[in-house]
PDB file of C-alpha atoms in Angstrom:
ATOM      1  CA  MET A1039      79.474 107.614  88.185  1.00 49.00           C
ATOM      2  CA  SER A1040      78.926 105.162  91.053  1.00 48.00           C
ATOM      3  CA  THR A1041      76.048 105.036  92.874  1.00 50.00           C
ATOM      4  CA  HIS A1042      77.504 102.571  95.731  1.00 49.00           C
ATOM      5  CA  ALA A1043      77.069 104.003  99.378  1.00 49.00           C
ATOM      6  CA  SER A1044      79.236 102.946 102.150  1.00 50.00           C
ATOM      7  CA  PRO A1045      76.875 101.387 104.808  1.00 55.00           C
ATOM      8  CA  ALA A1046      76.240 103.917 107.732  1.00 58.00           C
ATOM      9  CA  HIS A1047      77.601 102.382 110.973  1.00 62.00           C
ATOM     10  CA  ALA A1048      75.732 102.916 114.267  1.00 70.00           C
ATOM     11  CA  PRO A1049      76.961 105.704 116.509  1.00 84.00           C
ATOM     12  CA  LEU A1050      79.456 104.518 119.143  1.00 89.00           C
ATOM     13  CA  SER A1051      78.034 104.356 122.558  1.00 90.00           C
ATOM     14  CA  PRO A1052      80.075 106.189 125.451  1.00 90.00           C
ATOM     15  CA  ALA A1053      81.268 102.660 126.868  1.00 91.00           C
ATOM     16  CA  GLN A1054      82.472 101.563 123.513  1.00 92.00           C
ATOM     17  CA  ILE A1055      84.672 104.795 123.054  1.00 92.00           C
ATOM     18  CA  ASP A1056      85.969 104.608 126.794  1.00 93.00           C
ATOM     19  CA  ALA A1057      86.894 101.035 126.031  1.00 93.00           C
ATOM     20  CA  ALA A1058      88.739 101.853 122.826  1.00 94.00           C
ATOM     21  CA  LEU A1059      90.465 104.680 124.649  1.00 94.00           C
ATOM     22  CA  MET A1060      91.966 102.508 127.293  1.00 94.00           C
ATOM     23  CA  ARG A1061      92.900  99.844 124.682  1.00 94.00           C
ATOM     24  CA  LEU A1062      95.755 102.408 123.597  1.00 94.00           C
ATOM     25  CA  PRO A1063      98.917 102.315 125.528  1.00 94.00           C
ATOM     26  CA  TYR A1064      99.431 104.693 128.288  1.00 95.00           C
ATOM     27  CA  ASP A1065     102.269 107.405 127.824  1.00 96.00           C
ATOM     28  CA  GLN A1066     103.540 105.825 124.646  1.00 96.00           C
ATOM     29  CA  TRP A1067     103.374 107.079 120.973  1.00 96.00           C
ATOM     30  CA  VAL A1068     101.760 104.558 118.343  1.00 96.00           C
ATOM     31  CA  VAL A1069     101.159 105.114 114.709  1.00 94.00           C
ATOM     32  CA  MET A1070      97.399 105.343 113.773  1.00 93.00           C
ATOM     33  CA  PRO A1071      97.551 101.950 111.787  1.00 93.00           C
ATOM     34  CA  THR A1072      98.479 100.240 115.334  1.00 94.00           C
ATOM     35  CA  ALA A1073      95.548 102.463 117.020  1.00 94.00           C
ATOM     36  CA  ALA A1074      93.163 101.364 114.550  1.00 93.00           C
ATOM     37  CA  ALA A1075      94.133  97.621 115.165  1.00 93.00           C
ATOM     38  CA  HIS A1076      93.300  97.937 118.872  1.00 91.00           C
ATOM     39  CA  VAL A1077      90.184  99.668 117.678  1.00 92.00           C
ATOM     40  CA  GLN A1078      89.202  96.523 115.764  1.00 93.00           C
ATOM     41  CA  GLU A1079      90.208  94.185 118.430  1.00 93.00           C
ATOM     42  CA  LEU A1080      87.221  95.311 120.215  1.00 92.00           C
ATOM     43  CA  GLY A1081      84.961  94.310 117.307  1.00 92.00           C
ATOM     44  CA  LEU A1082      84.560  98.149 116.165  1.00 92.00           C
ATOM     45  CA  PRO A1083      84.975  99.114 112.734  1.00 89.00           C
ATOM     46  CA  ARG A1084      88.182 100.417 111.396  1.00 84.00           C
ATOM     47  CA  GLU A1085      86.249 103.646 110.580  1.00 87.00           C
ATOM     48  CA  SER A1086      85.320 104.548 114.084  1.00 92.00           C
ATOM     49  CA  LEU A1087      89.039 105.362 114.854  1.00 92.00           C
ATOM     50  CA  THR A1088      88.310 108.864 113.664  1.00 92.00           C
ATOM     51  CA  THR A1089      85.425 109.158 116.251  1.00 93.00           C
ATOM     52  CA  VAL A1090      87.559 107.646 119.419  1.00 94.00           C
ATOM     53  CA  ILE A1091      90.716 110.051 118.305  1.00 95.00           C
ATOM     54  CA  ARG A1092      88.462 113.217 118.331  1.00 94.00           C
ATOM     55  CA  THR A1093      86.584 112.236 121.468  1.00 94.00           C
ATOM     56  CA  GLY A1094      90.001 111.307 123.196  1.00 94.00           C
ATOM     57  CA  ARG A1095      91.486 114.700 122.173  1.00 94.00           C
ATOM     58  CA  ARG A1096      88.129 116.716 123.256  1.00 93.00           C
ATOM     59  CA  ARG A1097      88.332 114.985 126.701  1.00 92.00           C
ATOM     60  CA  GLY A1098      92.076 115.626 127.225  1.00 92.00           C
ATOM     61  CA  VAL A1099      92.817 112.100 126.885  1.00 94.00           C
ATOM     62  CA  LEU A1100      94.681 111.686 123.837  1.00 95.00           C
ATOM     63  CA  ARG A1101      97.210 113.578 122.111  1.00 96.00           C
ATOM     64  CA  THR A1102      98.231 113.555 118.276  1.00 95.00           C
ATOM     65  CA  LYS A1103     101.054 114.508 116.376  1.00 95.00           C
ATOM     66  CA  LYS A1104     102.017 114.214 112.586  1.00 92.00           C
ATOM     67  CA  GLU A1105     105.747 113.856 111.068  1.00 85.00           C
ATOM     68  CA  PRO A1106     105.656 115.806 108.030  1.00 80.00           C
ATOM     69  CA  ASP A1107     108.811 114.184 106.341  1.00 81.00           C
ATOM     70  CA  LEU A1108     107.275 110.609 106.836  1.00 78.00           C
ATOM     71  CA  ARG A1109     103.668 111.327 106.648  1.00 82.00           C
ATOM     72  CA  LEU A1110     102.850 109.430 109.870  1.00 88.00           C
ATOM     73  CA  TYR A1111     100.208 110.266 112.275  1.00 93.00           C
ATOM     74  CA  TRP A1112     100.658 109.184 116.037  1.00 95.00           C
ATOM     75  CA  VAL A1113      98.456 109.137 118.914  1.00 96.00           C
ATOM     76  CA  MET A1114      99.385 108.813 122.574  1.00 96.00           C
ATOM     77  CA  ARG A1115      97.111 108.336 125.672  1.00 95.00           C
ATOM     78  CA  VAL A1116      98.098 110.838 128.259  1.00 95.00           C
ATOM     79  CA  ALA A1117      95.173 110.150 131.151  1.00 93.00           C
ATOM     80  CA  GLU A1118      94.863 106.995 132.821  1.00 90.00           C
ATOM     81  CA  ALA A1119      90.933 107.317 132.806  1.00 87.00           C
ATOM     82  CA  PRO A1120      88.499 108.061 130.211  1.00 82.00           C
ATOM     83  CA  TYR A1121      87.331 111.208 131.470  1.00 73.00           C
ATOM     84  CA  ARG A1122      83.663 112.402 130.685  1.00 70.00           C
ATOM     85  CA  ARG A1123      81.982 115.873 131.244  1.00 66.00           C
ATOM     86  CA  ALA A1124      79.386 115.643 133.952  1.00 63.00           C
ATOM     87  CA  PRO A1125      75.854 116.290 132.681  1.00 61.00           C
ATOM     88  CA  ALA A1126      74.711 119.642 132.371  1.00 60.00           C
ATOM     89  CA  THR A1127      72.511 120.818 135.159  1.00 70.00           C
ATOM     90  CA  VAL A1128      69.391 123.152 134.932  1.00 65.00           C
TER      91      VAL A1128
END
């Protein structure tokens, strides 16, 4: 049994997520390894792609699809801006 733990990465800031989302091509499907390369070009760890994709989908900025025969995952940016929800008011 291995006791090696992977290092914990610092959470991404909203600005880092926005930059990663806007780095993806608009209205064009790309495979996930290509999306990961765009994230790495910003100096972010490759593992942060999951956070970027989930956040982008929740905001309505990204779409994803899977091709079962090829086992490929694709992502496409469908918004021109990295939408954020307004802070809750009291």
